[in-house]
Short mmCIF file of C-alpha atoms and ligand atoms in Angstrom, two decimals:
data_model
loop_
_atom_site.label_atom_id
_atom_site.label_comp_id
_atom_site.label_asym_id
_atom_site.label_seq_id
_atom_site.Cartn_x
_atom_site.Cartn_y
_atom_site.Cartn_z
CA MET A 2 25.54 70.07 -47.21
CA THR A 3 26.14 67.09 -49.44
CA THR A 4 26.12 64.20 -47.00
CA MET A 5 24.07 63.39 -43.92
CA GLN A 6 23.70 60.84 -41.15
CA ALA A 7 20.93 58.31 -41.69
CA ALA A 8 19.84 55.25 -39.72
CA PHE A 9 19.28 51.82 -41.28
CA VAL A 10 17.56 48.74 -39.90
CA LYS A 11 17.84 45.03 -40.65
CA VAL A 12 16.37 41.88 -39.12
CA PRO A 13 17.16 40.69 -36.46
CA PHE A 14 17.13 43.96 -34.54
CA GLN A 15 20.27 45.44 -36.10
CA PHE A 16 20.86 49.14 -36.63
CA GLU A 17 23.50 51.19 -38.41
CA LEU A 18 24.22 54.87 -38.84
CA ARG A 19 25.74 55.72 -42.20
CA GLU A 20 27.01 58.85 -43.91
CA VAL A 21 24.99 59.00 -47.14
CA PRO A 22 24.29 61.65 -49.80
CA VAL A 23 21.54 64.15 -48.97
CA PRO A 24 18.60 63.28 -51.27
CA GLU A 25 18.18 65.57 -54.27
CA VAL A 26 14.95 67.49 -54.53
CA LYS A 27 12.75 66.68 -57.55
CA PRO A 28 9.50 68.04 -59.02
CA ASP A 29 6.49 67.73 -56.67
CA TRP A 30 8.74 66.73 -53.76
CA ALA A 31 10.40 68.80 -51.03
CA LEU A 32 13.51 68.29 -48.96
CA ILE A 33 12.86 68.48 -45.23
CA LYS A 34 15.46 68.99 -42.50
CA VAL A 35 14.26 66.52 -39.87
CA ALA A 36 13.88 68.00 -36.38
CA ALA A 37 12.11 65.10 -34.65
CA CYS A 38 10.90 61.60 -35.54
CA GLY A 39 8.97 59.30 -33.21
CA ILE A 40 9.64 55.57 -32.76
CA CYS A 41 6.53 53.52 -33.56
CA GLY A 42 5.44 49.91 -33.21
CA THR A 43 5.84 49.62 -36.98
CA ASP A 44 9.56 50.36 -36.58
CA MET A 45 9.76 47.42 -34.17
CA HIS A 46 8.06 45.20 -36.79
CA TYR A 47 10.67 46.30 -39.33
CA ALA A 48 13.49 45.48 -36.92
CA ASN A 49 12.01 42.11 -35.92
CA HIS A 50 10.34 40.81 -39.10
CA LEU A 51 10.13 43.04 -42.16
CA ALA A 52 13.56 44.50 -42.95
CA THR A 53 15.19 41.53 -44.64
CA GLU A 54 17.72 43.91 -46.24
CA TRP A 55 19.25 47.05 -44.75
CA GLN A 56 16.78 49.88 -45.21
CA GLY A 57 15.96 53.36 -43.96
CA PHE A 58 13.08 53.82 -41.52
CA GLY A 59 11.16 56.37 -39.40
CA HIS A 60 7.83 57.86 -40.49
CA GLU A 61 6.59 60.14 -37.68
CA VAL A 62 8.39 63.26 -38.85
CA ALA A 63 8.41 66.96 -37.99
CA GLY A 64 10.90 69.26 -39.67
CA THR A 65 11.61 72.33 -41.75
CA VAL A 66 11.34 72.70 -45.52
CA VAL A 67 14.80 73.47 -46.95
CA ALA A 68 14.12 73.08 -50.69
CA CYS A 69 11.01 72.76 -52.83
CA GLY A 70 10.85 71.03 -56.21
CA ALA A 71 8.90 72.53 -59.09
CA GLY A 72 5.17 72.22 -58.51
CA VAL A 73 5.32 72.50 -54.71
CA SER A 74 3.27 75.58 -53.88
CA HIS A 75 1.47 75.16 -50.54
CA VAL A 76 4.68 75.26 -48.49
CA LYS A 77 7.92 77.19 -48.92
CA GLU A 78 11.49 77.13 -47.66
CA GLY A 79 11.59 77.74 -43.92
CA ASP A 80 8.07 76.43 -43.20
CA THR A 81 7.73 73.87 -40.41
CA VAL A 82 5.84 70.77 -41.50
CA VAL A 83 4.68 67.38 -40.28
CA LEU A 84 4.56 64.50 -42.75
CA GLU A 85 1.60 62.29 -43.48
CA SER A 86 2.96 58.75 -43.53
CA GLY A 87 0.78 58.00 -46.54
CA SER A 88 -1.71 59.92 -48.61
CA TYR A 89 -4.58 59.28 -50.99
CA CYS A 90 -4.31 59.75 -54.73
CA GLY A 91 -7.37 61.90 -55.46
CA VAL A 92 -8.07 60.33 -58.85
CA CYS A 93 -9.10 56.70 -58.25
CA ASP A 94 -12.71 55.51 -58.03
CA LEU A 95 -12.61 55.34 -54.22
CA CYS A 96 -11.31 58.91 -53.98
CA ARG A 97 -13.83 60.21 -56.52
CA ASN A 98 -16.62 58.49 -54.63
CA GLY A 99 -15.58 60.46 -51.57
CA ARG A 100 -13.82 57.62 -49.75
CA VAL A 101 -10.29 59.01 -49.63
CA ASP A 102 -9.99 57.19 -46.29
CA LEU A 103 -9.88 53.89 -48.20
CA CYS A 104 -7.27 54.91 -50.80
CA ASN A 105 -3.64 54.09 -50.19
CA LYS A 106 -2.36 54.91 -53.65
CA GLY A 107 -1.08 58.43 -52.97
CA PRO A 108 2.60 59.25 -53.24
CA ASN A 109 4.62 58.53 -50.10
CA PHE A 110 8.20 58.23 -48.89
CA TRP A 111 8.24 54.52 -47.94
CA ALA A 112 10.29 53.56 -50.99
CA ASN A 113 12.97 56.18 -50.23
CA PRO A 114 16.42 54.71 -49.48
CA THR A 115 16.37 56.74 -46.23
CA MET A 116 13.42 57.98 -44.20
CA GLY A 117 12.73 59.94 -41.02
CA PHE A 118 15.60 58.67 -38.88
CA ALA A 119 18.04 60.82 -40.81
CA GLU A 120 19.09 64.46 -40.96
CA TYR A 121 17.01 65.07 -44.09
CA ILE A 122 14.05 63.39 -45.75
CA LEU A 123 12.60 63.81 -49.21
CA ALA A 124 8.80 63.87 -49.17
CA PRO A 125 6.05 64.26 -51.77
CA LYS A 126 4.07 67.49 -51.57
CA HIS A 127 0.84 65.60 -50.79
CA CYS A 128 2.28 64.55 -47.45
CA LEU A 129 3.44 67.98 -46.25
CA VAL A 130 1.20 69.56 -43.61
CA PRO A 131 2.40 72.96 -42.32
CA TYR A 132 2.20 73.63 -38.59
CA SER A 133 3.24 76.25 -36.06
CA GLY A 134 3.02 76.78 -32.32
CA LEU A 135 4.35 73.37 -31.26
CA SER A 136 7.80 72.01 -30.50
CA PRO A 137 8.98 69.54 -33.17
CA GLU A 138 9.05 66.77 -30.53
CA VAL A 139 5.34 67.27 -29.88
CA ALA A 140 4.48 67.96 -33.53
CA CYS A 141 5.91 64.58 -34.62
CA LEU A 142 3.22 62.92 -32.46
CA THR A 143 0.62 64.10 -34.98
CA GLU A 144 0.87 60.94 -37.07
CA PRO A 145 0.38 58.41 -34.24
CA ILE A 146 -2.33 60.51 -32.59
CA GLY A 147 -4.11 60.40 -35.98
CA VAL A 148 -4.02 56.62 -35.61
CA ALA A 149 -5.72 56.90 -32.22
CA VAL A 150 -8.27 59.35 -33.68
CA ASP A 151 -9.19 56.73 -36.28
CA MET A 152 -9.60 54.01 -33.65
CA VAL A 153 -11.85 56.27 -31.56
CA ARG A 154 -13.92 57.35 -34.59
CA VAL A 155 -14.37 53.74 -35.68
CA ALA A 156 -15.69 52.91 -32.20
CA ASP A 157 -18.34 55.64 -32.56
CA ILE A 158 -18.41 56.49 -28.85
CA GLN A 159 -21.66 58.11 -27.78
CA LEU A 160 -22.30 60.47 -24.88
CA GLY A 161 -22.00 58.69 -21.53
CA GLN A 162 -20.91 55.30 -22.84
CA ASP A 163 -18.40 53.38 -20.77
CA VAL A 164 -15.18 52.55 -22.59
CA LEU A 165 -12.57 49.87 -22.05
CA VAL A 166 -9.13 50.83 -23.42
CA LEU A 167 -7.24 47.55 -23.67
CA GLY A 168 -3.51 47.92 -24.28
CA LEU A 169 -1.70 51.02 -23.02
CA GLY A 170 0.95 51.46 -25.67
CA PRO A 171 1.17 54.98 -27.12
CA ILE A 172 -1.97 54.49 -29.26
CA GLY A 173 -4.03 53.19 -26.34
CA VAL A 174 -2.86 55.96 -24.02
CA MET A 175 -3.54 58.62 -26.67
CA SER A 176 -7.05 57.29 -27.19
CA ILE A 177 -8.01 58.06 -23.57
CA PRO A 178 -8.29 61.88 -23.88
CA LEU A 179 -9.92 61.40 -27.30
CA ALA A 180 -12.55 59.05 -25.84
CA ARG A 181 -13.16 61.64 -23.13
CA LEU A 182 -13.65 64.35 -25.76
CA ARG A 183 -16.18 62.08 -27.48
CA GLY A 184 -18.21 62.09 -24.27
CA ALA A 185 -17.22 58.77 -22.73
CA GLY A 186 -18.72 57.99 -19.32
CA ARG A 187 -16.33 55.85 -17.32
CA ILE A 188 -13.01 54.95 -18.93
CA TYR A 189 -11.35 51.69 -17.84
CA ALA A 190 -7.72 51.49 -19.00
CA ALA A 191 -6.24 48.01 -18.95
CA ASN A 192 -2.70 46.80 -19.50
CA ARG A 193 -0.88 43.64 -18.57
CA SER A 194 1.62 45.52 -16.39
CA GLY A 195 1.90 48.91 -14.73
CA GLY A 196 4.69 51.46 -14.84
CA LYS A 197 4.89 54.69 -16.79
CA ARG A 198 2.10 53.83 -19.23
CA ALA A 199 -0.36 53.22 -16.42
CA GLU A 200 0.69 56.53 -14.84
CA VAL A 201 0.12 58.46 -18.06
CA ALA A 202 -3.23 56.69 -18.60
CA LYS A 203 -4.32 57.94 -15.18
CA ALA A 204 -3.03 61.45 -15.90
CA PHE A 205 -4.90 61.41 -19.22
CA GLY A 206 -8.20 60.85 -17.46
CA ALA A 207 -8.69 57.08 -17.13
CA ASP A 208 -11.11 56.54 -14.23
CA GLU A 209 -9.70 53.15 -13.42
CA VAL A 210 -6.41 51.54 -14.40
CA ILE A 211 -6.58 47.75 -14.44
CA LEU A 212 -3.40 45.67 -14.44
CA THR A 213 -4.61 42.46 -16.06
CA GLY A 214 -1.49 40.59 -14.90
CA GLU A 215 -2.89 40.98 -11.37
CA THR A 216 -6.63 41.45 -11.99
CA PRO A 217 -8.01 39.65 -15.05
CA LEU A 218 -10.91 41.42 -16.77
CA LYS A 219 -13.35 38.77 -15.51
CA ASP A 220 -12.68 39.98 -11.95
CA VAL A 221 -13.35 43.65 -12.72
CA ALA A 222 -16.62 45.04 -11.37
CA PHE A 223 -17.73 47.06 -14.42
CA ARG A 224 -20.51 49.34 -13.20
CA LYS A 225 -22.79 48.35 -16.09
CA GLY A 226 -21.70 44.72 -16.04
CA GLY A 227 -19.46 45.51 -19.01
CA VAL A 228 -18.70 48.34 -21.41
CA GLU A 229 -20.47 49.73 -24.47
CA ARG A 230 -17.24 50.41 -26.32
CA ALA A 231 -13.79 48.81 -26.36
CA LEU A 232 -10.63 50.28 -27.91
CA VAL A 233 -8.19 47.42 -28.36
CA SER A 234 -4.63 48.18 -29.37
CA ALA A 235 -2.93 45.13 -27.95
CA SER A 236 -2.27 41.58 -29.07
CA VAL A 237 -4.89 40.04 -31.37
CA GLN A 238 -5.91 37.75 -28.49
CA ALA A 239 -7.06 40.84 -26.59
CA ILE A 240 -10.13 40.89 -28.86
CA SER A 241 -11.21 37.56 -27.35
CA GLU A 242 -10.40 38.90 -23.87
CA ALA A 243 -12.55 42.01 -24.32
CA MET A 244 -15.48 40.41 -26.15
CA PRO A 245 -17.21 38.81 -23.10
CA HIS A 246 -17.22 42.22 -21.37
CA MET A 247 -19.15 44.07 -24.07
CA THR A 248 -22.70 45.07 -23.17
CA TYR A 249 -25.67 44.80 -25.52
CA GLU A 250 -24.92 46.38 -28.93
CA GLY A 251 -21.31 46.99 -27.96
CA ILE A 252 -18.71 48.02 -30.53
CA LEU A 253 -15.12 46.85 -30.31
CA SER A 254 -12.56 48.80 -32.33
CA PHE A 255 -9.27 47.03 -32.98
CA ILE A 256 -5.91 48.08 -34.31
CA GLY A 257 -2.98 45.72 -34.37
CA ILE A 258 -0.69 43.57 -36.44
CA GLN A 259 0.51 40.16 -35.43
CA PHE A 260 3.14 38.22 -37.31
CA GLY A 261 3.41 34.46 -37.18
CA GLU A 262 1.47 32.35 -34.73
CA GLY A 263 -1.32 33.93 -32.75
CA SER A 264 -2.86 35.88 -35.62
CA SER A 265 -6.06 33.83 -35.40
CA ILE A 266 -8.50 34.16 -32.53
CA SER A 267 -11.78 32.68 -31.43
CA PHE A 268 -14.76 34.03 -29.52
CA ASP A 269 -18.27 32.86 -28.72
CA ALA A 270 -20.38 33.52 -31.83
CA ASN A 271 -23.64 33.03 -29.92
CA ASP A 272 -22.66 35.67 -27.41
CA PHE A 273 -21.65 37.89 -30.34
CA HIS A 274 -24.99 37.29 -32.06
CA PHE A 275 -27.39 37.57 -29.14
CA LYS A 276 -25.71 40.70 -27.77
CA LYS A 277 -25.68 42.25 -31.27
CA LEU A 278 -22.01 43.12 -30.97
CA GLN A 279 -19.83 44.68 -33.64
CA LEU A 280 -16.13 44.08 -34.19
CA ARG A 281 -14.56 46.82 -36.32
CA ALA A 282 -11.02 47.29 -37.65
CA SER A 283 -9.25 50.61 -37.55
CA HIS A 284 -6.34 51.19 -39.90
CA ALA A 285 -5.15 54.77 -40.27
CA ALA A 286 -3.84 54.39 -43.80
CA PRO A 287 -3.86 56.80 -45.52
CA ALA A 288 -2.85 59.10 -42.67
CA LEU A 289 -5.72 61.50 -42.00
CA TYR A 290 -6.85 64.12 -39.48
CA PHE A 291 -3.53 66.02 -39.24
CA PRO A 292 -5.10 69.51 -39.00
CA LEU A 293 -7.50 68.20 -36.34
CA VAL A 294 -4.68 66.59 -34.34
CA LEU A 295 -2.51 69.72 -34.56
CA GLN A 296 -5.42 71.69 -33.13
CA LEU A 297 -5.91 69.16 -30.29
CA LEU A 298 -2.19 69.41 -29.46
CA ARG A 299 -2.13 73.21 -29.59
CA ASP A 300 -5.26 73.45 -27.44
CA LYS A 301 -3.67 70.92 -25.04
CA GLN A 302 -6.75 68.71 -25.32
CA VAL A 303 -4.10 66.06 -25.86
CA ASP A 304 -0.99 66.79 -23.77
CA GLY A 305 1.82 65.93 -26.18
CA ASP A 306 4.62 66.59 -23.70
CA ALA A 307 3.13 64.07 -21.26
CA LEU A 308 3.29 61.35 -23.92
CA ILE A 309 7.02 61.72 -24.51
CA SER A 310 9.00 59.63 -22.05
CA HIS A 311 12.38 59.87 -23.78
CA VAL A 312 14.13 62.12 -26.32
CA LEU A 313 17.37 60.78 -27.80
CA PRO A 314 19.64 62.05 -30.58
CA LEU A 315 19.97 60.22 -33.91
CA SER A 316 23.45 59.09 -32.83
CA GLN A 317 21.72 56.88 -30.22
CA MET A 318 19.23 55.28 -32.61
CA SER A 319 20.20 51.74 -31.64
CA GLU A 320 20.02 52.52 -27.89
CA ALA A 321 16.59 54.09 -28.43
CA MET A 322 15.22 51.00 -30.20
CA HIS A 323 16.58 48.74 -27.44
CA LEU A 324 14.99 51.03 -24.86
CA VAL A 325 11.58 50.61 -26.54
CA ARG A 326 11.99 46.83 -26.74
CA ASP A 327 13.48 46.12 -23.33
CA ARG A 328 12.11 48.77 -20.94
CA ARG A 329 8.41 48.70 -21.69
CA ASP A 330 7.43 49.79 -18.20
CA GLU A 331 9.45 53.01 -18.46
CA VAL A 332 8.64 53.94 -22.04
CA VAL A 333 5.61 55.66 -23.52
CA LYS A 334 6.80 57.50 -26.62
CA VAL A 335 10.44 57.82 -27.63
CA VAL A 336 11.36 60.67 -29.96
CA ILE A 337 14.60 60.91 -31.95
CA THR A 338 16.01 64.36 -32.66
CA ALA A 339 18.27 64.82 -35.67
ZN1 LIG B 13 3.68 55.02 -36.71
ZN1 LIG B 14 -7.37 57.29 -54.64
#
């Protein structure tokens, strides 16, 4: 084992598989044989905007430890692990003040020449979370489900509150069972178009699926005249769409990145003021909640298998990315197996 297959990405939407050296293990890092790696919206951003030079990608990884560098003690060769996509440092002021959730200075694998869409990945020990009792395809969902956990926590859903989930990409869909576990009353799941995502939203417990392409939110008969909580993982403009449908003291939790035009929005500040609304940002960096998410997956409180619409081998990396871009109505989560 001296060389491996690894995928590279470059703007505009180009992909290459190359035979490259297997990374060499070093102190405080471990070499992981990748079993599964999920495709994420961030990967699409790299392909469309961010990867100005050829670079490795893939950060939702499950695999097996094959070699440990000196100083790696909490996992050993043969252990199955999932990888935090970023960790906190533990020594900065934020960390020492107990706000590890705000620290992004921990070691991570984003500067590696190759990442999760490869046969092996080198990862710092801080990012290695051991798991068992799940298939690697389901285990690699831990990272994105952690993102949904953050969005739901930020929204602070209280018992019986009605929730609007706006945007039914993987994060939106995953947030539905989490909102239910938080005690949501009625869950309205809204997406511009239907297809597989709407089906999974329904299966995950949405009480009503709204296709905003056919029924704009203003035509929806919310039973309380609106919702107490909104989970928005859609375009930035969706914040403005959701805002008029928040009830008194509503909280809107948002996760999303928009490049170029459309990154600014407007909404009625008087409405915002008089209804005492709150707009909150969720950003799951560093990656947190892995042990919690692994438990939710094992207990089937989140049905990982139902989230996976496609599994493709690394050799079809380019096809998989095109599938995610071009067949939105058929795709929920696409997982690459190495
Ligand atoms: Zn991701
Ligand atoms: Zn820190």
